[in-house]
Amino acid sequence: MHLKKHFAILQWLPNYKRSNLLGDTSAGLIVAIMLVPQGMAYAMLAGLNPIHGLYAVTLPLLVYAILGSSRQLAVGPGAMISLLVGAGISSLSPENYSAYFYYTITLAFMVGIIQFLMGLFRLGFVVNFLSQPVIKGFTSAAALIIGFGQLKHLLKLNFPSSNHIQNIFIGLASTIGQTHLLTMCIGLAGILIIKFAKKIHPAIPGSLVAVILGIVLVRFLGLTDEGVMVLGEVPKGLPGLSLPTFELTTLTNLFPIAITISLVGFAESFSIAKTINARHKNYLINANQELIALGMANISSSMVRGFPVTGGLSRSAVNDQSGAKTPLASIISAGIIVMTLVFFTSYFFYLPYAILAAVIIAAVSGIVDWKSPIELWHKDRKDFYMFTATFLVTLTMGIVLGILSGMILSLMLVIYKASRPHMAQLGRVPGTNNFRNIQRFNDLEINQDLIIVRIDGPIYFANVDFINEKINQWRAERSNAIKMIFLNMESVTSLDSTGALTLQTWIKDWRNNDIDLYIIGAKGPVRDVLVKWQLIETIGEDHIFLDTHTALTYYEKNMDAKSLQKMGPYALQSNFKNKKHRP
């Protein structure tokens, strides 16, 4: 059972149904056809020779098929990860292509180790610190950088690559007059073929059609003589074994990039796997197992001269739609790629760079999210600002800084929200035993001698000052002196040592000012903390209640009869005009 938990292949292979074979074979073939042009294009995007894109979809596919908990996720190079690889390694200014290559396989190895260790120590939850607005802002900006950056190949222009949009625009503006019209026509035709193929049917391999037509046109019309740039000689055969460098300086320089790719790659893969899993009820996705599987896939990629890999949305969707029921489809895809490497690489000699650029542009054109910022502006301004900040930083300061700033913003937002829990001052709904927020309901009964405070969230070191300030603010707003505070803790999930010690201080200060305290609805774990810190004795067992109605009844019975008769127990609360009836 322990082996089955970590080796997913032991779960699905022994129970494999022959009825799934046709769908798996069909999907494996179609995805392999997609992976050939995609892999080569994304390798180029990562700054490598295109052949490394094919190397990256051999052993990694097999490894993920053995370990991965998703049965339809298609692992391989991705546009986002490839761009992160290219941008990150370029920023280190490697001396030559050989150094660049060793940085790349070392980066893949580091990404694999980081993901594997995260899975081993069950840290899959860390990806939750990348909020959706941050991911969408980052991916939208990165997609624009990718798309505009590929115009140099689409138009056959000569300007330095960059992951800063302003530098790309400067390069385009200074060289646009040198556009090679024939190359541009080939590239635009490639984009149209890929886009229209998807509209006809998602299973049609538009990228492969564009690749084949591009090769045929260039080869038989002699377009290389007209200046069209082609791949040229593509190495034949299986990749040799490669090992990363363990030089401390290199590892230190690559570490921030490796962390970024590890988190982004996992977030992308896991979200895709969960989306596809929603349509299949015969297996479960395990975040930590996915980290282990992706980690091992990346380690294996570094061993076969590949680069970092992740789950891809388009090929995973096609894999699912083409009938894939098990990871056997990925094993078949890997086998076809191996056959391509052994027998068919010579056919890619006349593949135009413009077609590979077209494949990349078509892939990233759907990533830019134009709708989310508009929706967020109307529904959640905080998330809109998060989206915009991440988008602008990524666009102007680079992809690595963009995702790191997004992660920091996400973490700051979590801390901000945690330090400011929702609090409500309660009043009784007339004629009932129900209590509601006085800022959301009109005409609630308010006892002018006391404040009923509900805290929605934990009480701990980060928010005790905010809670105290809020209670003091409400005390100051009352026209007469408060005699009692009801602390409704029904929604308090935990109480740490700082919270317990601070509560002791509050009780002392309040009682010195002739204000007593009732604790209401404390949950078991919170009561345990109250007991450990002797707060039950400090507060008094007769001041602990299960619900607000019981506490209020007890309080009223013990009020001074003359004071009660003089001022009346209740006044109708009518200062608030918001009539939204939400608790």
Coordinates of C-alpha atoms in Angstrom, one line a residue:
M1 CA 0.0 0.0 0.0
H2 CA 2.9 2.3 0.8
L3 CA 4.4 1.8 -2.7
K4 CA 1.0 2.4 -4.3
K5 CA 0.8 5.8 -2.6
H6 CA 4.1 7.0 -4.1
F7 CA 4.1 5.1 -7.4
A8 CA 0.8 5.9 -9.1
I9 CA 1.4 3.4 -11.9
L10 CA 0.8 0.6 -9.3
Q11 CA -2.7 2.0 -8.9
W12 CA -3.9 2.1 -12.5
L13 CA -1.7 -0.4 -14.4
P14 CA -2.8 -3.6 -12.6
N15 CA -6.5 -2.7 -13.2
Y16 CA -6.0 -1.5 -16.8
K17 CA -9.0 -2.0 -19.0
R18 CA -8.5 -3.0 -22.6
S19 CA -11.4 -0.7 -23.5
N20 CA -9.1 2.3 -22.6
L21 CA -6.3 1.2 -25.0
L22 CA -7.8 2.9 -28.1
G23 CA -8.3 6.2 -26.4
D24 CA -4.9 6.2 -24.8
T25 CA -3.2 5.3 -28.1
S26 CA -5.0 8.0 -30.0
A27 CA -4.3 10.6 -27.3
G28 CA -0.6 9.6 -27.1
L29 CA -0.2 9.9 -30.8
I30 CA -1.9 13.3 -31.0
V31 CA 0.0 14.8 -28.0
A32 CA 3.3 13.5 -29.4
I33 CA 2.5 15.3 -32.7
M34 CA 1.8 18.5 -30.7
L35 CA 5.0 18.1 -28.6
V36 CA 7.4 18.0 -31.5
P37 CA 6.9 21.6 -32.7
Q38 CA 6.0 22.9 -29.2
G39 CA 9.1 21.3 -27.6
M40 CA 11.4 22.7 -30.3
A41 CA 9.8 26.2 -30.2
Y42 CA 9.9 26.4 -26.4
A43 CA 13.6 25.3 -26.4
M44 CA 14.3 28.2 -28.7
L45 CA 12.4 30.4 -26.3
A46 CA 14.5 29.2 -23.4
G47 CA 17.6 30.2 -25.4
L48 CA 18.6 26.6 -26.3
N49 CA 19.0 24.7 -29.6
P50 CA 15.5 23.4 -30.6
I51 CA 16.6 19.7 -30.3
H52 CA 16.7 20.1 -26.5
G53 CA 12.9 20.6 -26.5
L54 CA 12.6 17.0 -27.9
Y55 CA 15.0 15.7 -25.3
A56 CA 12.8 17.3 -22.6
V57 CA 9.8 15.2 -23.6
T58 CA 11.4 11.7 -23.5
L59 CA 12.4 10.5 -20.0
P60 CA 10.4 13.2 -18.1
L61 CA 7.1 11.9 -19.6
L62 CA 7.9 8.4 -18.5
V63 CA 8.8 9.5 -15.0
Y64 CA 5.7 11.5 -14.5
A65 CA 3.5 8.6 -15.9
I66 CA 5.0 6.4 -13.2
L67 CA 4.7 8.8 -10.3
G68 CA 2.0 11.5 -11.1
S69 CA -1.4 11.4 -9.5
S70 CA -3.1 13.0 -12.6
R71 CA -4.0 10.6 -15.4
Q72 CA -4.4 13.2 -18.1
L73 CA -1.8 15.8 -17.4
A74 CA 0.7 16.1 -20.3
V75 CA 4.1 17.1 -19.0
G76 CA 6.7 18.9 -21.1
P77 CA 8.2 22.3 -21.9
G78 CA 5.9 25.3 -21.3
A79 CA 5.9 28.8 -22.7
M80 CA 6.0 30.4 -19.2
I81 CA 8.7 28.2 -17.8
S82 CA 10.8 28.4 -20.9
L83 CA 10.7 32.2 -20.8
L84 CA 11.6 32.1 -17.1
V85 CA 14.6 29.9 -18.0
G86 CA 15.7 32.2 -20.8
A87 CA 15.3 35.4 -18.8
G88 CA 16.8 34.0 -15.6
I89 CA 19.9 32.4 -17.2
S90 CA 20.5 35.4 -19.5
S91 CA 20.6 37.7 -16.5
L92 CA 23.7 35.7 -15.3
S93 CA 25.5 36.6 -18.5
P94 CA 27.0 33.2 -19.3
E95 CA 30.3 33.3 -21.2
N96 CA 29.2 31.1 -24.1
Y97 CA 26.6 28.6 -25.2
S98 CA 28.3 25.8 -23.4
A99 CA 28.1 27.7 -20.1
Y100 CA 24.5 28.6 -20.9
F101 CA 23.7 24.9 -21.5
Y102 CA 25.2 23.8 -18.2
Y103 CA 23.4 26.5 -16.3
T104 CA 20.2 25.2 -17.9
I105 CA 20.6 21.5 -16.9
T106 CA 21.7 22.6 -13.5
L107 CA 18.6 24.8 -13.2
A108 CA 16.4 21.8 -14.2
F109 CA 18.1 19.7 -11.5
M110 CA 17.7 22.3 -8.8
V111 CA 14.0 22.8 -9.7
G112 CA 13.5 19.0 -9.5
I113 CA 15.2 18.8 -6.1
I114 CA 13.2 21.8 -4.7
Q115 CA 9.9 20.3 -5.9
F116 CA 10.8 16.8 -4.7
L117 CA 11.7 18.1 -1.2
M118 CA 8.6 20.2 -1.0
G119 CA 6.5 17.1 -1.8
L120 CA 8.5 15.0 0.6
F121 CA 7.9 17.5 3.5
R122 CA 4.3 18.0 2.4
L123 CA 4.7 21.7 1.5
G124 CA 2.2 21.7 -1.3
F125 CA 0.2 24.3 0.5
V126 CA 2.9 26.9 -0.1
V127 CA 1.6 27.5 -3.6
N128 CA -1.5 29.0 -2.0
F129 CA 0.5 32.1 -1.4
L130 CA 0.4 32.8 -5.1
S131 CA -3.1 34.3 -5.4
Q132 CA -5.1 34.2 -8.6
P133 CA -4.8 37.9 -9.3
V134 CA -1.0 37.7 -8.9
I135 CA -0.8 34.6 -11.2
K136 CA -3.1 36.2 -13.8
G137 CA -1.2 39.5 -13.7
F138 CA 2.1 37.8 -14.0
T139 CA 1.1 35.4 -16.8
S140 CA -0.6 38.2 -18.8
A141 CA 2.5 40.3 -18.7
A142 CA 4.8 37.4 -19.4
A143 CA 2.6 36.4 -22.4
L144 CA 3.0 39.9 -23.9
I145 CA 6.8 39.8 -23.4
I146 CA 6.9 36.3 -25.0
G147 CA 4.7 37.4 -27.9
F148 CA 6.4 40.7 -28.7
G149 CA 9.8 39.1 -28.2
Q150 CA 9.1 36.5 -30.9
L151 CA 8.5 39.2 -33.5
K152 CA 12.2 39.3 -34.1
H153 CA 12.0 35.8 -35.6
L154 CA 8.6 36.4 -37.2
L155 CA 9.9 39.5 -39.1
K156 CA 13.6 38.4 -39.3
L157 CA 14.8 41.4 -37.3
N158 CA 18.1 41.6 -35.5
F159 CA 17.8 43.2 -32.0
P160 CA 18.9 41.8 -28.6
S161 CA 16.5 39.6 -26.7
S162 CA 15.1 41.0 -23.5
N163 CA 12.5 40.3 -20.8
H164 CA 11.7 44.0 -20.4
I165 CA 8.9 45.2 -22.7
Q166 CA 10.4 48.7 -23.1
N167 CA 13.6 47.2 -24.5
I168 CA 11.7 45.0 -26.9
F169 CA 9.8 48.0 -28.2
I170 CA 13.0 50.0 -28.6
G171 CA 14.5 47.1 -30.6
L172 CA 11.4 46.8 -32.7
A173 CA 11.2 50.5 -33.4
S174 CA 14.9 50.7 -34.4
T175 CA 14.8 47.7 -36.8
I176 CA 11.2 47.6 -38.1
G177 CA 12.4 49.0 -41.4
Q178 CA 14.5 45.8 -42.0
T179 CA 11.4 43.5 -41.9
H180 CA 11.9 40.5 -44.3
L181 CA 8.5 40.4 -46.0
L182 CA 8.7 36.7 -47.1
T183 CA 9.6 35.6 -43.6
M184 CA 6.7 37.7 -42.2
C185 CA 4.3 36.1 -44.6
I186 CA 5.4 32.6 -43.6
G187 CA 5.0 33.4 -39.9
L188 CA 1.6 35.0 -40.3
A189 CA 0.4 32.1 -42.4
G190 CA 1.6 29.8 -39.6
I191 CA -0.4 31.7 -36.9
L192 CA -3.5 31.6 -39.1
I193 CA -3.2 27.8 -39.7
I194 CA -2.7 27.1 -36.0
K195 CA -5.6 29.3 -34.9
F196 CA -8.1 28.0 -37.6
A197 CA -7.1 24.4 -37.0
K198 CA -8.3 24.8 -33.4
K199 CA -11.6 26.2 -34.5
I200 CA -12.2 23.4 -36.9
H201 CA -11.5 20.7 -34.2
P202 CA -9.3 20.9 -31.0
A203 CA -7.7 17.6 -31.9
I204 CA -6.3 18.8 -35.2
P205 CA -2.6 19.4 -34.7
G206 CA -2.4 22.9 -36.1
S207 CA 1.2 23.3 -35.0
L208 CA 2.3 20.2 -36.9
V209 CA 0.3 21.2 -40.0
A210 CA 2.1 24.6 -40.0
V211 CA 5.5 22.9 -39.5
I212 CA 4.9 20.5 -42.3
L213 CA 3.7 23.2 -44.7
G214 CA 6.6 25.5 -43.7
I215 CA 9.2 22.7 -44.4
V216 CA 7.6 21.8 -47.7
L217 CA 7.4 25.4 -49.0
V218 CA 10.9 26.3 -48.0
R219 CA 12.4 23.0 -49.3
F220 CA 10.7 22.9 -52.7
L221 CA 10.5 26.6 -53.5
G222 CA 14.1 27.2 -52.5
L223 CA 13.2 30.0 -50.0
T224 CA 16.4 29.7 -48.2
D225 CA 18.0 31.4 -51.2
E226 CA 15.5 34.3 -50.6
G227 CA 16.7 34.8 -47.1
V228 CA 14.3 32.7 -45.0
M229 CA 16.1 31.4 -41.9
V230 CA 15.8 27.7 -41.1
L231 CA 17.0 25.4 -38.3
G232 CA 19.6 23.6 -40.4
E233 CA 21.2 20.4 -39.2
V234 CA 19.3 18.8 -36.2
P235 CA 21.2 16.2 -34.2
K236 CA 20.0 12.7 -34.7
G237 CA 19.7 10.0 -32.1
L238 CA 19.0 9.8 -28.3
P239 CA 20.5 12.3 -25.9
G240 CA 23.6 11.5 -24.0
L241 CA 23.7 11.5 -20.3
S242 CA 24.3 15.0 -18.8
L243 CA 25.2 16.0 -15.2
P244 CA 24.7 19.4 -13.6
T245 CA 27.5 21.4 -12.2
F246 CA 27.7 21.6 -8.4
E247 CA 29.9 24.8 -8.3
L248 CA 28.6 26.7 -5.2
T249 CA 28.7 30.1 -7.0
T250 CA 26.5 28.8 -9.8
L251 CA 24.1 27.1 -7.4
T252 CA 23.8 30.3 -5.4
N253 CA 23.1 32.4 -8.5
L254 CA 20.5 30.0 -9.9
F255 CA 18.7 29.5 -6.6
P256 CA 16.2 32.5 -6.9
I257 CA 15.3 31.4 -10.4
A258 CA 14.9 27.8 -9.4
I259 CA 12.6 28.7 -6.5
T260 CA 10.5 30.9 -8.9
I261 CA 10.2 28.2 -11.5
S262 CA 9.5 25.5 -8.9
L263 CA 6.5 27.5 -7.5
V264 CA 5.2 28.8 -10.8
G265 CA 5.6 25.4 -12.5
F266 CA 3.8 23.6 -9.7
A267 CA 1.0 26.2 -9.5
E268 CA 0.4 25.9 -13.3
S269 CA 0.5 22.1 -13.3
F270 CA -1.6 21.6 -10.2
S271 CA -4.3 24.0 -11.4
I272 CA -4.5 22.2 -14.8
A273 CA -4.6 18.8 -13.1
K274 CA -7.4 19.9 -10.8
T275 CA -9.4 21.4 -13.7
I276 CA -9.2 18.2 -15.7
N277 CA -9.8 16.0 -12.6
A278 CA -13.1 17.7 -12.1
R279 CA -14.4 15.8 -15.2
H280 CA -13.1 12.5 -13.9
K281 CA -14.3 10.9 -10.6
N282 CA -12.2 7.7 -10.6
Y283 CA -9.1 9.1 -9.1
L284 CA -7.9 11.9 -6.8
I285 CA -5.2 14.6 -7.2
N286 CA -2.6 14.8 -4.4
A287 CA -0.7 18.0 -4.3
N288 CA 2.4 16.6 -2.5
Q289 CA 2.6 13.6 -4.8
E290 CA 2.4 16.0 -7.8
L291 CA 5.3 17.9 -6.4
I292 CA 7.3 14.6 -6.1
A293 CA 6.4 13.5 -9.6
L294 CA 7.2 16.9 -11.1
G295 CA 10.4 17.1 -9.1
M296 CA 11.6 13.7 -10.4
A297 CA 10.5 14.6 -14.0
N298 CA 12.7 17.7 -13.8
I299 CA 15.6 15.8 -12.4
S300 CA 15.3 13.3 -15.2
S301 CA 15.1 16.2 -17.7
S302 CA 18.4 17.5 -16.5
M303 CA 19.9 14.0 -17.0
V304 CA 18.9 13.9 -20.7
R305 CA 20.0 17.4 -21.8
G306 CA 16.6 18.8 -21.3
F307 CA 15.4 21.9 -19.3
P308 CA 12.6 22.5 -16.7
V309 CA 9.2 21.0 -17.6
T310 CA 5.7 21.4 -16.3
G311 CA 2.1 20.5 -17.1
G312 CA 0.8 22.2 -20.2
L313 CA -2.8 23.5 -20.5
S314 CA -3.3 23.1 -24.3
R315 CA -1.7 19.6 -24.6
S316 CA -3.4 18.3 -21.4
A317 CA -6.7 19.5 -22.7
V318 CA -6.1 17.8 -26.1
N319 CA -4.9 14.7 -24.2
D320 CA -8.2 14.6 -22.3
Q321 CA -10.4 15.4 -25.3
S322 CA -8.6 12.8 -27.4
G323 CA -9.6 10.0 -25.1
A324 CA -6.7 9.5 -22.6
K325 CA -7.9 7.5 -19.6
T326 CA -4.5 6.6 -18.1
P327 CA -0.9 7.8 -18.2
L328 CA -0.2 5.1 -20.8
A329 CA -1.0 7.9 -23.3
S330 CA 2.1 9.8 -22.0
I331 CA 4.2 6.7 -22.3
I332 CA 3.1 6.3 -25.9
S333 CA 3.9 10.0 -26.6
A334 CA 7.4 9.5 -25.2
G335 CA 7.9 6.5 -27.4
I336 CA 6.9 8.4 -30.5
I337 CA 9.3 11.3 -29.6
V338 CA 12.1 8.7 -29.2
M339 CA 11.3 7.4 -32.6
T340 CA 11.3 10.9 -34.0
L341 CA 14.8 11.5 -32.5
V342 CA 16.1 8.3 -33.9
F343 CA 14.6 8.4 -37.4
F344 CA 13.1 11.7 -38.4
T345 CA 15.2 14.7 -37.2
S346 CA 16.7 15.2 -40.7
Y347 CA 13.3 16.3 -41.9
F348 CA 13.5 19.4 -39.7
F349 CA 16.5 20.9 -41.6
Y350 CA 14.2 23.3 -43.6
L351 CA 11.9 24.2 -40.7
P352 CA 11.7 28.1 -40.7
Y353 CA 12.3 29.9 -37.5
A354 CA 9.3 32.0 -38.4
I355 CA 7.1 28.9 -38.0
L356 CA 8.5 28.2 -34.5
A357 CA 7.8 31.8 -33.6
A358 CA 4.3 31.4 -34.9
V359 CA 3.8 28.3 -32.6
I360 CA 4.9 30.3 -29.6
I361 CA 2.8 33.4 -30.4
A362 CA -0.3 31.3 -31.0
A363 CA 0.3 29.4 -27.7
V364 CA 0.7 32.6 -25.6
S365 CA -2.0 34.7 -27.3
G366 CA -4.7 33.1 -25.3
I367 CA -2.8 33.6 -22.0
V368 CA -3.3 37.4 -21.8
D369 CA -6.3 37.9 -19.5
W370 CA -8.2 41.1 -20.5
K371 CA -11.4 40.3 -18.6
S372 CA -10.1 39.8 -15.0
P373 CA -8.8 43.4 -14.4
I374 CA -12.2 44.8 -15.5
E375 CA -14.1 42.4 -13.3
L376 CA -11.8 42.9 -10.3
W377 CA -12.1 46.7 -10.7
H378 CA -15.9 46.4 -10.1
K379 CA -15.8 43.6 -7.5
D380 CA -12.6 43.6 -5.6
R381 CA -10.3 46.7 -5.7
K382 CA -7.6 45.1 -3.5
D383 CA -7.2 42.2 -5.9
F384 CA -7.3 44.6 -8.9
Y385 CA -4.3 46.5 -7.4
M386 CA -2.5 43.2 -6.9
F387 CA -3.1 42.2 -10.5
T388 CA -2.0 45.6 -11.8
A389 CA 1.1 45.9 -9.6
T390 CA 2.3 42.4 -10.6
F391 CA 1.5 43.0 -14.3
L392 CA 3.4 46.3 -14.4
V393 CA 6.4 45.0 -12.5
T394 CA 6.7 41.9 -14.7
L395 CA 6.2 44.0 -17.9
T396 CA 8.8 46.6 -17.1
M397 CA 11.3 45.1 -14.7
G398 CA 11.4 41.5 -15.8
I399 CA 9.7 38.1 -15.3
V400 CA 11.8 37.0 -12.2
L401 CA 11.2 40.3 -10.4
G402 CA 7.6 40.2 -11.4
I403 CA 6.8 36.8 -9.9
L404 CA 8.9 37.5 -6.8
S405 CA 7.1 40.8 -6.2
G406 CA 3.8 39.1 -6.8
M407 CA 4.6 36.5 -4.1
I408 CA 5.6 39.2 -1.7
L409 CA 2.4 41.2 -2.4
S410 CA 0.3 38.0 -1.9
L411 CA 2.1 37.3 1.4
M412 CA 1.7 41.0 2.5
L413 CA -2.1 40.8 1.8
V414 CA -2.4 37.6 3.8
I415 CA -0.6 39.2 6.7
Y416 CA -2.7 42.4 6.4
K417 CA -6.0 40.4 6.4
A418 CA -4.8 38.2 9.3
S419 CA -3.9 41.3 11.3
R420 CA -7.3 42.8 10.8
P421 CA -10.0 40.2 11.6
H422 CA -13.6 41.0 10.9
M423 CA -15.3 42.3 14.0
A424 CA -18.9 43.0 14.6
Q425 CA -20.9 44.8 17.4
L426 CA -24.1 42.8 17.9
G427 CA -27.6 43.7 18.8
R428 CA -30.7 41.6 19.3
V429 CA -33.4 41.1 16.6
P430 CA -36.6 42.3 18.3
G431 CA -38.8 39.4 19.5
T432 CA -36.1 36.8 19.0
N433 CA -33.0 35.3 20.6
N434 CA -30.9 36.1 17.5
F435 CA -28.1 38.6 17.4
R436 CA -26.8 40.4 14.3
N437 CA -24.3 43.0 13.3
I438 CA -25.6 46.5 14.0
Q439 CA -23.9 47.9 10.9
R440 CA -25.9 45.6 8.6
F441 CA -29.3 45.6 10.3
N442 CA -31.7 48.4 11.3
D443 CA -33.8 48.6 14.5
L444 CA -31.8 46.1 16.6
E445 CA -32.2 46.1 20.4
I446 CA -29.1 47.6 22.0
N447 CA -28.5 47.5 25.8
Q448 CA -26.7 50.8 26.5
D449 CA -24.8 49.3 29.4
L450 CA -22.8 46.8 27.4
I451 CA -21.1 46.0 24.2
I452 CA -21.5 42.6 22.5
V453 CA -18.3 42.0 20.4
R454 CA -18.0 39.2 17.9
I455 CA -14.5 38.4 16.6
D456 CA -14.3 36.4 13.4
G457 CA -10.9 34.7 13.3
P458 CA -8.0 33.7 15.6
I459 CA -6.8 35.9 18.4
Y460 CA -3.0 36.0 18.2
F461 CA 0.1 38.1 18.3
A462 CA -0.6 39.8 14.9
N463 CA -4.1 41.1 15.6
V464 CA -4.4 41.8 19.4
D465 CA -3.7 45.5 19.0
F466 CA -6.3 45.9 16.2
I467 CA -8.9 44.1 18.3
N468 CA -8.2 46.3 21.4
E469 CA -8.3 49.5 19.3
K470 CA -11.6 48.4 17.8
I471 CA -13.2 47.7 21.1
N472 CA -11.9 51.0 22.6
Q473 CA -13.3 52.8 19.5
W474 CA -16.8 51.3 20.1
R475 CA -16.6 52.2 23.8
A476 CA -15.8 55.8 23.0
E477 CA -18.7 56.0 20.6
R478 CA -21.2 55.2 23.4
S479 CA -22.8 58.2 25.1
N480 CA -22.7 56.6 28.5
A481 CA -20.2 54.5 30.4
I482 CA -20.0 50.8 29.5
K483 CA -20.4 48.4 32.4
M484 CA -20.0 45.1 30.6
I485 CA -18.2 43.7 27.5
F486 CA -19.6 40.4 26.0
L487 CA -16.7 38.8 24.0
N488 CA -18.5 36.5 21.6
M489 CA -15.8 33.9 20.6
E490 CA -18.0 31.5 18.6
S491 CA -16.0 32.4 15.4
V492 CA -12.6 32.5 17.2
T493 CA -10.6 29.5 15.8
S494 CA -7.5 29.7 18.0
L495 CA -5.9 31.6 20.8
D496 CA -2.1 31.8 21.1
S497 CA 0.1 32.7 24.1
T498 CA 0.2 36.4 23.1
G499 CA -3.5 36.4 22.8
A500 CA -4.0 34.8 26.2
L501 CA -1.6 37.1 28.0
T502 CA -3.2 40.1 26.2
L503 CA -6.6 39.0 27.3
Q504 CA -5.4 38.9 30.9
T505 CA -4.2 42.5 30.5
W506 CA -7.6 43.6 29.0
I507 CA -9.5 42.0 31.9
K508 CA -7.3 43.8 34.4
D509 CA -7.6 47.2 32.7
W510 CA -11.4 46.8 32.1
R511 CA -12.1 45.8 35.7
N512 CA -9.9 48.7 37.0
N513 CA -12.4 50.9 35.0
D514 CA -15.4 49.1 36.4
I515 CA -16.1 47.1 33.3
D516 CA -16.7 43.4 33.6
L517 CA -16.3 40.7 31.0
Y518 CA -18.3 37.7 29.8
I519 CA -16.9 35.0 27.4
I520 CA -19.4 33.5 25.1
G521 CA -19.3 30.4 22.8
A522 CA -15.6 29.6 23.1
K523 CA -14.7 26.4 21.2
G524 CA -12.9 23.4 22.7
P525 CA -9.4 24.4 21.5
V526 CA -9.9 28.0 22.7
R527 CA -11.2 26.8 26.1
D528 CA -8.2 24.5 26.4
V529 CA -5.9 27.6 26.1
L530 CA -8.1 29.5 28.6
V531 CA -7.7 26.7 31.1
K532 CA -3.9 26.4 30.6
W533 CA -3.3 30.0 31.2
Q534 CA -5.7 30.1 34.3
L535 CA -8.0 32.5 32.5
I536 CA -11.1 30.6 33.6
E537 CA -10.3 31.5 37.2
T538 CA -9.4 35.1 36.3
I539 CA -12.6 35.6 34.3
G540 CA -14.8 33.5 36.7
E541 CA -16.6 30.3 35.8
D542 CA -20.0 32.2 36.2
H543 CA -18.8 34.5 33.4
I544 CA -18.5 31.8 30.8
F545 CA -21.6 31.1 28.6
L546 CA -22.5 28.9 25.7
D547 CA -24.6 31.6 23.8
T548 CA -25.3 35.3 23.8
H549 CA -29.0 35.0 24.8
T550 CA -28.1 33.0 28.0
A551 CA -25.4 35.5 28.9
L552 CA -27.7 38.5 28.3
T553 CA -30.5 36.9 30.4
Y554 CA -28.1 36.3 33.2
Y555 CA -26.7 39.8 33.0
E556 CA -30.2 41.4 33.1
K557 CA -31.2 39.4 36.1
N558 CA -28.2 40.8 38.0
M559 CA -28.5 44.4 37.0
D560 CA -29.4 47.0 39.5
A561 CA -33.2 47.2 39.5
K562 CA -33.2 51.0 40.1
S563 CA -30.8 51.7 37.3
L564 CA -32.7 49.4 35.0
Q565 CA -36.0 51.2 35.8
K566 CA -34.4 54.6 35.4
M567 CA -32.8 54.3 32.0
G568 CA -34.7 51.4 30.5
P569 CA -33.1 48.2 29.3
Y570 CA -33.1 48.9 25.6
A571 CA -33.0 51.6 23.0
L572 CA -33.7 51.0 19.4
Q573 CA -30.7 51.2 17.1
S574 CA -31.6 53.3 14.1
N575 CA -28.4 55.2 13.3
F576 CA -27.4 52.7 10.5
K577 CA -29.1 53.0 7.2
N578 CA -27.6 49.9 5.5
K579 CA -30.5 47.4 5.1
K580 CA -28.5 44.5 3.8
H581 CA -29.7 41.5 5.9
R582 CA -26.5 39.5 6.1
P583 CA -25.1 38.0 9.3

